[in-house]
Coordinates of C-alpha atoms in Angstrom, one line a residue:
Chain A
M1 CA -16.0 -1.5 47.6
D2 CA -16.0 0.6 44.8
N3 CA -12.2 1.8 45.3
K4 CA -11.0 -1.8 45.5
K5 CA -12.9 -2.4 42.1
L6 CA -11.3 0.3 40.3
N7 CA -7.8 -0.9 41.8
R8 CA -8.3 -4.1 40.2
R9 CA -9.6 -2.5 37.0
E10 CA -6.6 -0.3 37.2
F11 CA -4.1 -3.1 37.6
I12 CA -5.5 -5.1 34.9
N13 CA -5.5 -2.1 32.5
K14 CA -1.8 -1.6 33.6
G15 CA -0.8 -5.4 32.8
V16 CA -2.5 -5.5 29.5
R17 CA -0.8 -1.9 28.4
I18 CA 2.5 -3.4 29.5
G19 CA 2.1 -6.6 27.8
I20 CA 1.3 -4.7 24.5
G21 CA 4.0 -2.3 24.8
V22 CA 6.3 -5.3 25.2
G23 CA 4.8 -6.7 22.2
I24 CA 4.9 -3.6 19.9
G25 CA 8.8 -3.6 21.1
V26 CA 9.1 -7.2 19.9
I27 CA 7.8 -6.5 16.9
G28 CA 9.9 -3.5 16.0
Y29 CA 13.0 -5.2 17.1
E30 CA 12.4 -8.2 15.0
L31 CA 11.6 -6.3 12.1
L32 CA 14.4 -3.8 12.5
S33 CA 16.9 -6.8 12.9
R34 CA 15.8 -7.7 9.5
T35 CA 15.9 -4.2 7.4
L36 CA 18.5 -4.5 5.0
S37 CA 17.6 -0.8 3.6
S38 CA 16.6 2.9 4.5
K39 CA 14.3 3.2 1.1
T40 CA 13.1 1.1 -1.2
V41 CA 11.8 1.8 -4.8
W42 CA 9.8 0.1 -7.7
Q43 CA 11.7 -0.8 -10.9
I44 CA 11.4 -3.2 -13.8
D45 CA 14.2 -5.7 -14.4
P46 CA 14.3 -5.4 -18.4
A47 CA 15.4 -9.2 -18.3
K48 CA 12.2 -10.0 -17.2
C49 CA 10.0 -7.8 -18.6
I50 CA 7.9 -9.0 -22.1
Q51 CA 7.0 -5.4 -22.9
C52 CA 2.9 -6.3 -22.8
G53 CA 1.9 -2.5 -22.8
K54 CA 0.4 -2.8 -19.4
C55 CA 2.9 0.0 -18.0
A56 CA 1.2 2.3 -20.2
T57 CA -2.1 2.0 -18.7
S58 CA -1.8 0.4 -15.1
C59 CA -0.3 3.4 -13.5
V60 CA -2.0 5.2 -11.5
L61 CA -0.9 8.6 -12.8
E62 CA -2.3 9.7 -15.6
Q63 CA 0.9 9.7 -17.9
S64 CA 2.7 6.3 -17.0
A65 CA 5.8 7.0 -14.9
V66 CA 7.4 4.0 -16.7
K67 CA 9.6 5.5 -19.7
C68 CA 11.8 4.1 -22.2
L69 CA 15.6 4.7 -21.6
H70 CA 18.1 4.3 -24.0
V71 CA 21.5 3.0 -23.1
Y72 CA 23.4 4.8 -26.0
Q73 CA 26.5 2.5 -25.1
M74 CA 24.7 -0.4 -26.5
C75 CA 23.0 1.1 -29.8
G76 CA 24.0 -0.2 -32.8
Y77 CA 23.0 3.3 -34.5
C78 CA 21.4 1.5 -37.4
D79 CA 19.5 3.0 -40.2
L80 CA 17.0 0.3 -40.2
C81 CA 16.3 0.6 -36.4
S82 CA 13.8 -1.9 -35.5
G83 CA 12.7 0.2 -32.5
Y84 CA 12.1 3.1 -34.8
L85 CA 10.4 1.9 -37.5
R86 CA 7.0 0.0 -38.2
P87 CA 8.0 -3.8 -39.1
E88 CA 6.1 -3.7 -42.3
T89 CA 7.0 -0.1 -43.6
K90 CA 7.1 0.5 -47.9
E91 CA 9.9 3.2 -47.1
L92 CA 12.0 4.1 -44.7
T93 CA 11.4 7.4 -44.0
T94 CA 10.6 9.3 -40.6
G95 CA 6.9 10.0 -41.6
A96 CA 4.4 9.3 -38.8
E97 CA 3.2 6.1 -40.5
N98 CA 6.5 4.2 -40.6
Q99 CA 7.2 5.2 -36.9
L100 CA 6.6 2.5 -34.5
C101 CA 6.0 4.9 -31.8
P102 CA 2.2 5.9 -30.9
T103 CA 3.4 9.0 -29.8
S104 CA 6.5 10.1 -31.9
A105 CA 8.2 10.2 -29.0
I106 CA 11.6 8.9 -30.6
E107 CA 13.8 11.4 -32.3
R108 CA 15.7 10.6 -35.3
K109 CA 19.2 12.3 -35.7
Y110 CA 21.8 11.5 -38.7
I111 CA 25.4 11.2 -37.0
D112 CA 27.1 9.5 -40.3
D113 CA 26.5 7.5 -43.3
P114 CA 24.6 5.4 -42.1
Y115 CA 24.3 5.7 -38.6
F116 CA 21.4 7.7 -37.1
E117 CA 21.1 8.5 -33.3
Y118 CA 18.0 7.9 -31.4
H119 CA 16.8 9.8 -28.8
I120 CA 13.7 9.5 -26.4
N121 CA 11.7 12.5 -25.8
E122 CA 10.1 11.5 -22.4
E123 CA 7.4 14.0 -22.1
L124 CA 5.8 12.4 -24.9
C125 CA 6.7 8.6 -24.0
I126 CA 4.0 6.7 -22.5
G127 CA 6.2 3.7 -21.6
C128 CA 4.1 1.5 -24.0
G129 CA 7.3 -0.5 -24.8
K130 CA 6.5 -1.2 -28.3
C131 CA 10.2 0.2 -29.1
V132 CA 11.3 -2.0 -26.5
K133 CA 10.1 -4.9 -28.0
G134 CA 11.5 -4.2 -31.7
C135 CA 14.7 -3.2 -30.3
G136 CA 14.9 -6.2 -28.6
A137 CA 13.7 -8.4 -31.1
F138 CA 15.7 -7.5 -34.0
G139 CA 18.1 -4.9 -32.5
N140 CA 20.9 -4.7 -29.5
G141 CA 18.4 -4.0 -26.9
S142 CA 19.5 -0.6 -26.1
L143 CA 16.2 0.4 -25.4
Q144 CA 14.5 -0.5 -22.1
L145 CA 11.6 0.3 -20.1
Q146 CA 12.1 1.6 -16.7
V147 CA 10.4 3.5 -13.9
Q148 CA 11.5 7.1 -14.2
H149 CA 11.9 8.0 -10.2
E150 CA 11.2 11.5 -10.8
L151 CA 8.3 10.9 -12.1
C152 CA 7.2 8.0 -9.9
V153 CA 5.3 8.5 -6.6
N154 CA 6.3 5.4 -4.9
C155 CA 3.2 3.8 -4.1
N156 CA 3.3 1.2 -1.4
Q157 CA 2.0 -1.4 -3.6
C158 CA 2.9 -0.6 -7.3
A159 CA -0.4 -0.6 -9.4
I160 CA 1.7 -2.1 -12.2
A161 CA 3.1 -4.3 -10.7
R162 CA 0.0 -5.9 -10.0
E163 CA -0.9 -6.1 -13.2
C164 CA 2.4 -7.4 -14.5
P165 CA 2.3 -10.5 -16.0
S166 CA 5.7 -11.0 -15.8
E167 CA 6.3 -10.3 -11.9
A168 CA 9.2 -7.9 -13.4
F169 CA 8.4 -5.5 -10.8
S170 CA 10.5 -5.2 -7.5
R171 CA 11.7 -3.4 -4.9
V172 CA 15.1 -2.0 -5.1
P173 CA 16.8 -0.4 -2.9
A174 CA 16.7 3.4 -3.3
S175 CA 20.9 3.3 -3.6
S176 CA 20.7 1.6 -6.8
P177 CA 17.5 2.6 -8.1
Y178 CA 17.9 1.6 -12.0
L179 CA 18.3 -2.3 -13.5
L180 CA 19.3 -1.1 -17.1
K181 CA 21.0 -4.2 -18.6
G182 CA 24.2 -3.5 -20.6
F183 CA 25.1 -0.5 -18.5
G184 CA 28.3 0.2 -16.9
G185 CA 30.2 -2.8 -18.5
K186 CA 27.5 -5.3 -17.0
Chain B
M1 CA 40.4 -25.5 -49.6
K2 CA 38.4 -23.0 -51.7
K3 CA 38.9 -19.2 -51.3
S4 CA 35.7 -18.5 -50.7
T5 CA 35.6 -21.1 -47.5
Q6 CA 38.6 -19.6 -46.6
V7 CA 37.1 -16.1 -46.6
A8 CA 33.8 -17.6 -45.0
L9 CA 36.2 -19.4 -42.3
I10 CA 38.0 -15.7 -41.2
L11 CA 34.6 -14.1 -41.5
L12 CA 33.2 -16.0 -38.9
I13 CA 36.1 -16.4 -36.6
T14 CA 36.1 -12.5 -36.8
S15 CA 32.7 -12.0 -35.9
L16 CA 32.9 -14.8 -33.4
I17 CA 35.5 -12.7 -31.2
A18 CA 33.5 -9.5 -32.1
F19 CA 30.5 -11.2 -30.3
N20 CA 32.5 -11.8 -27.6
L21 CA 33.7 -8.6 -27.2
F22 CA 30.4 -7.1 -27.7
G23 CA 28.6 -9.5 -25.3
V24 CA 25.4 -10.0 -27.2
Q25 CA 25.3 -6.9 -29.4
R26 CA 24.2 -8.0 -32.6
F27 CA 25.2 -4.7 -34.3
P28 CA 28.3 -3.3 -32.7
R29 CA 28.5 0.4 -31.7
P30 CA 30.1 2.3 -34.7
E31 CA 33.4 4.1 -34.3
F32 CA 32.4 7.8 -35.3
E33 CA 35.5 9.8 -36.8
N34 CA 33.3 12.9 -36.9
G35 CA 33.9 13.9 -33.1
Y36 CA 30.4 12.8 -32.4
Q37 CA 29.7 12.9 -28.4
Q38 CA 27.9 10.3 -27.3
P39 CA 25.0 11.4 -25.0
E40 CA 24.7 10.3 -21.8
T41 CA 21.7 8.2 -20.6
I42 CA 19.9 10.6 -18.0
L43 CA 19.2 8.3 -14.6
N44 CA 17.2 10.6 -12.4
A45 CA 17.7 9.5 -8.5
P46 CA 14.4 9.1 -6.5
R47 CA 13.7 11.3 -3.5
A48 CA 16.4 11.9 -1.4
L49 CA 17.3 9.9 1.9
F50 CA 16.9 12.8 4.3
F51 CA 13.7 13.7 2.9
E52 CA 12.4 10.3 4.4
Y53 CA 13.6 11.1 7.7
F54 CA 12.4 14.8 7.6
D55 CA 8.8 13.1 6.9
L56 CA 9.3 11.1 9.9
A57 CA 10.8 14.0 12.2
V58 CA 7.4 15.9 11.0
L59 CA 5.4 12.5 12.2
I60 CA 7.0 12.5 15.5
G61 CA 6.9 16.2 16.0
S62 CA 3.0 16.8 14.7
L63 CA 1.9 13.6 17.0
S64 CA 4.0 15.5 19.8
L65 CA 2.2 18.7 19.4
I66 CA -1.3 17.3 19.0
T67 CA -0.9 15.2 21.9
W68 CA 0.4 18.1 23.7
L69 CA -2.4 20.4 22.6
I70 CA -5.3 17.5 23.2
L71 CA -4.1 16.4 27.1
K72 CA -2.7 19.7 28.2
K73 CA -4.1 22.9 26.4
R74 CA -7.4 21.5 26.0
S75 CA -7.7 23.0 22.6
R76 CA -10.2 21.8 19.7
K77 CA -8.9 24.9 17.4
A78 CA -5.3 24.1 17.9
V79 CA -6.4 20.4 17.1
F80 CA -7.7 21.8 14.3
W81 CA -5.1 23.9 12.7
V82 CA -2.6 20.6 13.2
M83 CA -4.9 18.4 11.7
I84 CA -5.2 21.3 8.4
F85 CA -1.2 21.0 8.4
S86 CA -1.0 17.4 8.4
L87 CA -3.6 17.3 5.7
L88 CA -1.6 19.5 3.4
Y89 CA 2.0 17.8 4.3
F90 CA 1.0 14.2 4.7
G91 CA -1.8 14.4 2.1
F92 CA -1.6 16.9 -0.6
Y93 CA 2.5 17.3 -0.3
R94 CA 3.5 13.8 0.2
K95 CA 0.7 12.0 -1.9
G96 CA -0.8 10.0 0.8
C97 CA 2.1 7.6 0.6
I98 CA 3.6 6.9 3.2
C99 CA 0.8 6.3 5.9
P100 CA 0.5 4.1 9.0
V101 CA -2.9 2.6 7.8
G102 CA -0.9 0.8 4.5
S103 CA 2.0 0.0 6.4
L104 CA 0.5 -2.5 8.5
Q105 CA 0.4 -4.3 5.4
N106 CA 4.0 -3.6 5.0
V107 CA 4.8 -5.4 8.8
T108 CA 2.8 -8.4 8.4
L109 CA 4.3 -9.1 4.9
A110 CA 8.0 -8.6 6.7
L111 CA 7.0 -10.8 9.5
F112 CA 5.4 -14.0 7.3
N113 CA 8.0 -13.8 4.5
P114 CA 11.6 -13.2 5.8
E115 CA 13.0 -12.4 2.3
Y116 CA 11.0 -8.9 2.2
S117 CA 13.1 -6.5 4.4
L118 CA 10.7 -3.6 5.6
P119 CA 12.8 -0.1 5.3
I120 CA 13.0 1.9 8.5
N121 CA 10.4 4.4 7.6
G122 CA 7.6 1.7 7.4
I123 CA 8.4 0.2 10.8
A124 CA 8.3 3.5 12.4
F125 CA 5.3 4.9 10.7
F126 CA 3.5 1.6 11.7
I127 CA 5.1 1.5 15.3
I128 CA 5.0 5.2 16.3
P129 CA 1.2 6.0 16.3
L130 CA 0.9 2.8 18.1
V131 CA 3.4 3.8 20.7
F132 CA 1.7 7.2 20.9
T133 CA -1.7 5.5 21.5
L134 CA -1.0 3.5 24.2
F135 CA 0.2 6.2 26.2
F136 CA -2.1 8.9 25.0
G137 CA -5.0 7.9 23.3
R138 CA -5.9 7.8 19.6
T139 CA -4.5 10.9 19.3
F140 CA -3.1 10.5 15.8
C141 CA -6.2 10.1 14.7
A142 CA -7.3 13.5 15.8
G143 CA -5.1 15.2 13.6
V144 CA -2.3 13.4 12.1
C145 CA -3.9 11.1 9.8
P146 CA -4.9 12.6 6.5
L147 CA -7.3 10.0 5.5
G148 CA -8.9 11.5 8.8
A149 CA -8.2 14.7 8.5
I150 CA -9.8 15.1 4.9
Q151 CA -13.2 13.7 6.0
D152 CA -13.2 15.4 9.3
V153 CA -13.0 18.7 7.4
F154 CA -16.4 17.9 6.0
A155 CA -18.1 17.0 8.8
L156 CA -20.6 19.7 8.9
R157 CA -24.0 18.4 9.7
P158 CA -23.4 15.1 11.6
V159 CA -26.3 13.0 12.8
S160 CA -25.9 10.5 15.7
L161 CA -26.5 6.9 15.0
K162 CA -28.3 4.5 16.9
S163 CA -26.0 2.5 19.1
W164 CA -26.3 -0.9 17.6
V165 CA -26.0 0.5 14.3
Q166 CA -22.9 1.9 15.1
S167 CA -21.7 -1.6 16.8
L168 CA -22.7 -3.4 13.7
L169 CA -20.8 -1.1 11.1
G170 CA -18.3 -1.1 13.5
L171 CA -17.4 -5.0 12.5
I172 CA -16.4 -4.1 9.2
P173 CA -13.0 -2.7 10.4
F174 CA -12.2 -5.8 11.5
I175 CA -13.3 -8.2 8.4
Y176 CA -11.5 -5.6 6.7
L177 CA -8.2 -5.9 9.0
G178 CA -8.5 -9.6 8.8
L179 CA -8.6 -9.6 5.2
A180 CA -5.7 -7.3 4.8
V181 CA -3.8 -9.5 6.9
L182 CA -4.5 -12.3 5.0
F183 CA -3.7 -11.1 1.6
A184 CA -0.3 -9.1 3.1
A185 CA 0.7 -12.7 5.0
T186 CA 0.2 -14.9 2.1
A187 CA 2.0 -11.8 -0.1
S188 CA -1.0 -12.2 -2.5
D189 CA -2.0 -8.1 -2.6
F190 CA -2.4 -5.0 -0.6
I191 CA -5.9 -4.0 -0.4
V192 CA -5.9 -1.2 2.0
C193 CA -3.7 0.5 -0.3
R194 CA -5.9 -0.6 -3.7
Y195 CA -9.3 0.6 -2.1
D196 CA -7.7 3.8 -0.5
P197 CA -10.4 5.8 -1.5
F198 CA -8.7 9.2 -0.6
V199 CA -5.8 8.9 -2.5
G200 CA -6.7 9.8 -5.5
F201 CA -7.4 13.2 -4.3
F202 CA -4.0 13.6 -2.6
R203 CA -2.5 12.7 -6.2
H204 CA -5.0 15.1 -8.4
N205 CA -5.0 11.8 -10.2
A206 CA -7.0 8.5 -10.2
S207 CA -9.0 6.3 -12.0
F208 CA -12.9 7.1 -12.0
M209 CA -13.9 4.4 -10.0
M210 CA -11.8 5.7 -7.3
F211 CA -12.7 9.4 -7.5
A212 CA -16.3 8.3 -7.4
I213 CA -15.8 6.1 -4.1
G214 CA -13.6 8.8 -2.5
G215 CA -16.2 11.4 -3.5
I216 CA -19.1 9.4 -2.4
L217 CA -17.5 8.9 1.1
L218 CA -16.6 12.5 1.4
F219 CA -20.4 12.9 0.9
I220 CA -21.6 10.6 3.3
S221 CA -18.8 12.1 5.7
V222 CA -20.9 15.6 5.6
F223 CA -23.8 13.7 7.9
I224 CA -21.8 10.8 9.2
A225 CA -19.0 12.1 10.4
R226 CA -15.6 10.0 9.1
P227 CA -17.0 6.8 7.7
Y228 CA -13.7 5.6 6.8
C229 CA -12.1 6.2 10.2
R230 CA -15.3 4.4 12.1
F231 CA -16.4 1.9 9.7
L232 CA -13.7 0.8 7.3
C233 CA -10.0 1.7 8.6
P234 CA -8.3 -1.5 9.5
Y235 CA -5.4 0.6 11.4
G236 CA -8.1 2.1 13.7
V237 CA -8.8 -1.5 14.8
L238 CA -5.6 -1.6 16.0
L239 CA -5.7 1.7 17.7
N240 CA -8.8 1.2 19.1
L241 CA -7.9 -1.8 20.7
V242 CA -4.4 -0.3 21.8
S243 CA -6.5 3.1 23.3
R244 CA -8.3 0.9 25.7
F245 CA -5.2 0.5 28.0
S246 CA -3.9 4.0 27.2
K247 CA -2.2 5.5 30.4
K248 CA -3.6 9.1 29.6
H249 CA -6.6 9.7 27.6
L250 CA -8.4 12.9 26.9
T251 CA -11.1 13.6 29.3
I252 CA -14.4 15.7 28.7
A253 CA -14.4 17.0 32.3
P254 CA -10.8 18.2 33.7
S255 CA -12.3 17.1 36.8
A256 CA -15.0 15.5 38.2
C257 CA -18.1 15.2 35.8
I258 CA -21.3 17.2 36.9
S259 CA -23.2 15.3 34.7
C260 CA -24.6 18.8 33.4
R261 CA -25.5 16.9 30.0
L262 CA -24.4 19.5 27.9
C263 CA -21.6 17.3 26.0
E264 CA -24.5 15.0 25.1
N265 CA -24.4 15.3 21.7
S266 CA -21.1 17.1 21.4
C267 CA -19.9 14.0 19.8
P268 CA -19.7 13.4 16.1
F269 CA -18.7 9.8 16.1
G270 CA -20.8 9.0 18.9
A271 CA -17.8 7.7 21.1
I272 CA -19.3 9.5 24.5
D273 CA -20.5 6.9 26.6
K274 CA -23.5 8.4 28.8
P275 CA -24.6 7.2 32.1
T276 CA -26.7 4.0 32.1
G277 CA -28.8 4.9 35.4
A278 CA -29.6 2.8 38.1
K279 CA -32.1 0.5 36.4
F280 CA -29.3 -1.0 34.3
K281 CA -27.4 -2.1 37.3
Q282 CA -27.4 -5.9 37.0
P283 CA -27.5 -8.4 39.8
S284 CA -24.1 -10.5 39.8
N285 CA -26.2 -13.6 39.2
V286 CA -27.6 -12.6 36.1
L287 CA -24.0 -11.0 34.7
V288 CA -22.4 -14.6 35.6
K289 CA -25.4 -16.5 33.7
K290 CA -24.5 -14.1 30.6
L291 CA -20.9 -14.8 31.0
I292 CA -21.2 -18.5 30.8
L293 CA -23.5 -18.3 27.8
Y294 CA -21.0 -16.1 25.9
C295 CA -18.3 -18.5 26.7
L296 CA -19.9 -21.3 24.8
I297 CA -21.3 -19.1 22.1
I298 CA -18.1 -17.8 21.3
P299 CA -16.2 -20.5 20.6
F300 CA -19.3 -22.3 18.5
L301 CA -19.3 -18.8 16.6
M302 CA -15.4 -18.8 16.2
A303 CA -15.5 -22.9 14.8
V304 CA -18.7 -22.0 12.8
C305 CA -17.2 -18.8 10.9
G306 CA -13.6 -20.5 10.7
W307 CA -15.0 -23.5 9.1
T308 CA -17.6 -21.4 6.6
A309 CA -14.3 -19.5 5.8
S310 CA -12.0 -22.4 5.1
K311 CA -14.4 -23.3 2.6
Y312 CA -13.8 -20.6 0.4
Y313 CA -9.9 -20.8 0.5
E314 CA -9.5 -21.6 -3.5
S315 CA -11.0 -18.5 -4.5
F316 CA -9.5 -16.1 -2.3
A317 CA -6.1 -18.2 -2.8
K318 CA -6.8 -16.9 -6.8
V319 CA -5.8 -13.2 -5.4
N320 CA -2.3 -14.3 -5.5
F321 CA -0.1 -14.3 -8.5
K322 CA 1.5 -17.7 -8.7
V323 CA -2.1 -19.5 -7.6
K324 CA -3.4 -17.7 -10.5
L325 CA -0.6 -18.3 -13.1
A326 CA -0.5 -22.1 -11.9
T327 CA -4.6 -22.7 -12.4
E328 CA -4.2 -20.7 -15.5
I329 CA -1.5 -23.3 -16.6
M330 CA -3.5 -26.4 -15.7
Q331 CA -6.2 -25.1 -17.4
S332 CA -4.6 -24.1 -20.8
K333 CA -3.2 -27.8 -21.0
N334 CA -7.0 -29.1 -20.8
S335 CA -8.7 -26.5 -23.2
E336 CA -8.2 -26.1 -26.6
S337 CA -8.2 -22.6 -26.7
E338 CA -5.6 -20.8 -29.1
V339 CA -5.3 -17.6 -27.4
I340 CA -2.6 -17.6 -24.7
P341 CA -3.0 -15.6 -21.8
L342 CA 0.1 -12.9 -21.6
E343 CA 1.0 -14.4 -18.0
I344 CA 1.5 -18.0 -19.3
T345 CA 3.7 -16.5 -22.0
A346 CA 5.8 -14.5 -19.7
F347 CA 6.0 -17.6 -18.0
R348 CA 7.3 -19.5 -20.8
S349 CA 9.9 -17.2 -21.5
S350 CA 11.1 -17.0 -18.4
G351 CA 12.4 -20.7 -18.7
N352 CA 11.0 -21.3 -15.1
S353 CA 9.6 -25.0 -14.7
E354 CA 6.2 -25.7 -14.2
E355 CA 7.0 -28.4 -11.4
V356 CA 8.4 -25.4 -8.9
L357 CA 5.8 -22.8 -10.0
F358 CA 3.0 -25.8 -9.1
E359 CA 4.9 -26.6 -5.7
E360 CA 5.3 -23.1 -4.6
A361 CA 1.2 -22.5 -5.6
K362 CA 0.6 -25.5 -3.2
V363 CA 2.3 -23.9 -0.3
I364 CA 0.6 -20.8 -0.8
L365 CA -3.1 -22.5 -1.1
N366 CA -1.9 -24.1 2.2
R367 CA -1.4 -21.0 3.5
F368 CA -4.4 -19.4 2.6
Y369 CA -6.5 -22.7 3.9
L370 CA -5.2 -22.2 7.3
G371 CA -5.3 -18.3 7.0
N372 CA -8.8 -18.7 6.3
W373 CA -9.4 -21.0 9.4
F374 CA -7.9 -17.8 11.5
L375 CA -9.7 -15.3 9.5
G376 CA -12.8 -17.2 9.9
G377 CA -12.2 -17.6 13.9
F378 CA -11.1 -14.1 14.2
I379 CA -14.4 -13.0 12.7
G380 CA -16.2 -15.1 14.9
L381 CA -14.8 -14.0 18.0
V382 CA -15.4 -10.6 17.1
F383 CA -18.7 -11.2 16.2
G384 CA -19.0 -12.8 19.6
L385 CA -17.7 -10.1 21.7
T386 CA -19.7 -7.3 20.0
L387 CA -22.6 -9.3 20.8
A388 CA -21.5 -9.4 24.5
R389 CA -21.2 -5.6 24.6
L390 CA -24.8 -5.1 23.0
T391 CA -26.1 -6.9 26.1
I392 CA -23.6 -6.7 29.2
I393 CA -23.6 -2.9 29.4
P394 CA -21.1 -1.9 32.5
Y395 CA -22.9 0.3 35.0
K396 CA -21.5 4.3 34.9
T397 CA -22.5 7.4 36.6
D398 CA -20.5 9.8 34.3
Y399 CA -20.4 10.8 30.7
T400 CA -16.9 9.8 29.8
T401 CA -14.9 9.3 26.3
N402 CA -14.8 5.8 25.0
K403 CA -11.7 5.2 25.1
G404 CA -11.6 2.7 22.4
T405 CA -13.8 4.5 19.6
C406 CA -12.7 8.2 20.3
F407 CA -10.6 10.1 18.3
S408 CA -9.5 12.3 21.0
C409 CA -10.6 15.5 18.4
A410 CA -11.2 17.7 21.6
R411 CA -14.8 18.7 20.1
C412 CA -16.4 17.9 23.7
V413 CA -14.2 19.6 25.4
D414 CA -15.6 23.3 24.6
Y415 CA -19.1 22.1 25.4
C416 CA -17.9 21.2 29.1
P417 CA -18.7 24.0 31.6
V418 CA -16.2 22.5 34.1
K419 CA -12.7 24.5 33.2
E420 CA -10.6 23.6 36.2

């Protein structure tokens, strides 16, 4: 009798096993048939970004993986740069009290009268987006916030994306990992 | 026409042309004549695709190796070293992402939201451990999962828990799984990743709360081995269910058990089923009565839990961004407050219509209503079945591993005197 019972149990086990196997196969096939990319990464759409400053604070890394990138092609090389200088400064000098950037991450270099080149020191940039806001409001919008993929640990659910008020974060294919505006003739 | 107006007109036309040429640029880029070279915007590429496939190869390799070590070599020492390797590779080197525990949410999201396409690695990390478990038991838990490994090395003074405590705490993973699926299916949040307690250690970087919770769990794991795996892990639920029907599974004795009781206290996870003894052999009429009773109780429990959960669907839905935004917009219309939340500002500047948002929010709310019924029903079912398992004890004569909860860590093997 015991033998018979064991056989029945084995039979049920085998049946369920095959069932689970088929189930896993169906789910796998279904997912594979929809797959478009072999890898995705997180990126900010500058068109949606409102520079709220949460990128600087919400990232799981101590210093955010979001940095300001400078698209030089779009830059006007202005002397009175609204991304570099604070709006109500009395003097237009490079003094720290006149700079918009809280960490002085923007380096200003004289090129030709009256033009200046602006360069982001990424080690200092905390991704707060203050300069991006200034440049976007009164300038060309050549400063843009982007996820720096060398730093980003590519969390399954980006902590900044969860906090982002404008839903500017999305998963993009790793083959085109940046969403810069005005880059490459766009 | 006055000369000044003419000049103004010419200026206007030229500026318009310039405006067209340079797109929306307010300040056109100057032409430099001093040989100035414009620097390139440096765009660092993400981790190369090759490494992603390498991860996959490491997963398959380490799973195959550990399965062979558990089932054929039956060596705890070897399993331990594979576990350390996985902890270093998937944990500290890969920083805990990508892991199969979190991937169940990606899979759910992809199944319920066709616009989300899951990368191949995500699919593979979800399915491969399940397939291995279906054939060989939870060898993934034994030493490939970095979350399990970090707790396992701390399991120094494990105490055994009462079986009813274990069953009761064992309900939490089912609830956690249900919630994770609900929030992932509605594209609201990935709670498993959000409350992952150990990922902070892997990154050497986390908020204080994350470190605190992780630290507490690691401290607990000194006495209660692998608390996360046993009483929280939602992926463990799937592996548990699949493992019960596994084709081959680690056995304590390589051949017949001699009931010497040496392995009795060897399992730190309480996953060894003891012989029940003759007194537990319940007569079949009692069993039939119990069966009928549970057939009535379980649907009732499911209905009650489902109904209760469905009452709270609105507060659950607040986790979803769109629902939250729609609610805030509705509230801001009624209130006199001057302060406008950032979300509303962002939404207004995006130029999307409120009606569309409200429609979307309504669809998500309906999903939550249905989802909460399912969640409640699922929890009721699990409650009922746990209750049934606590009272209906199958008659057994040998010491065996519990195929569901056993992590196949092979600790018990060292205690068994039967070697052939």
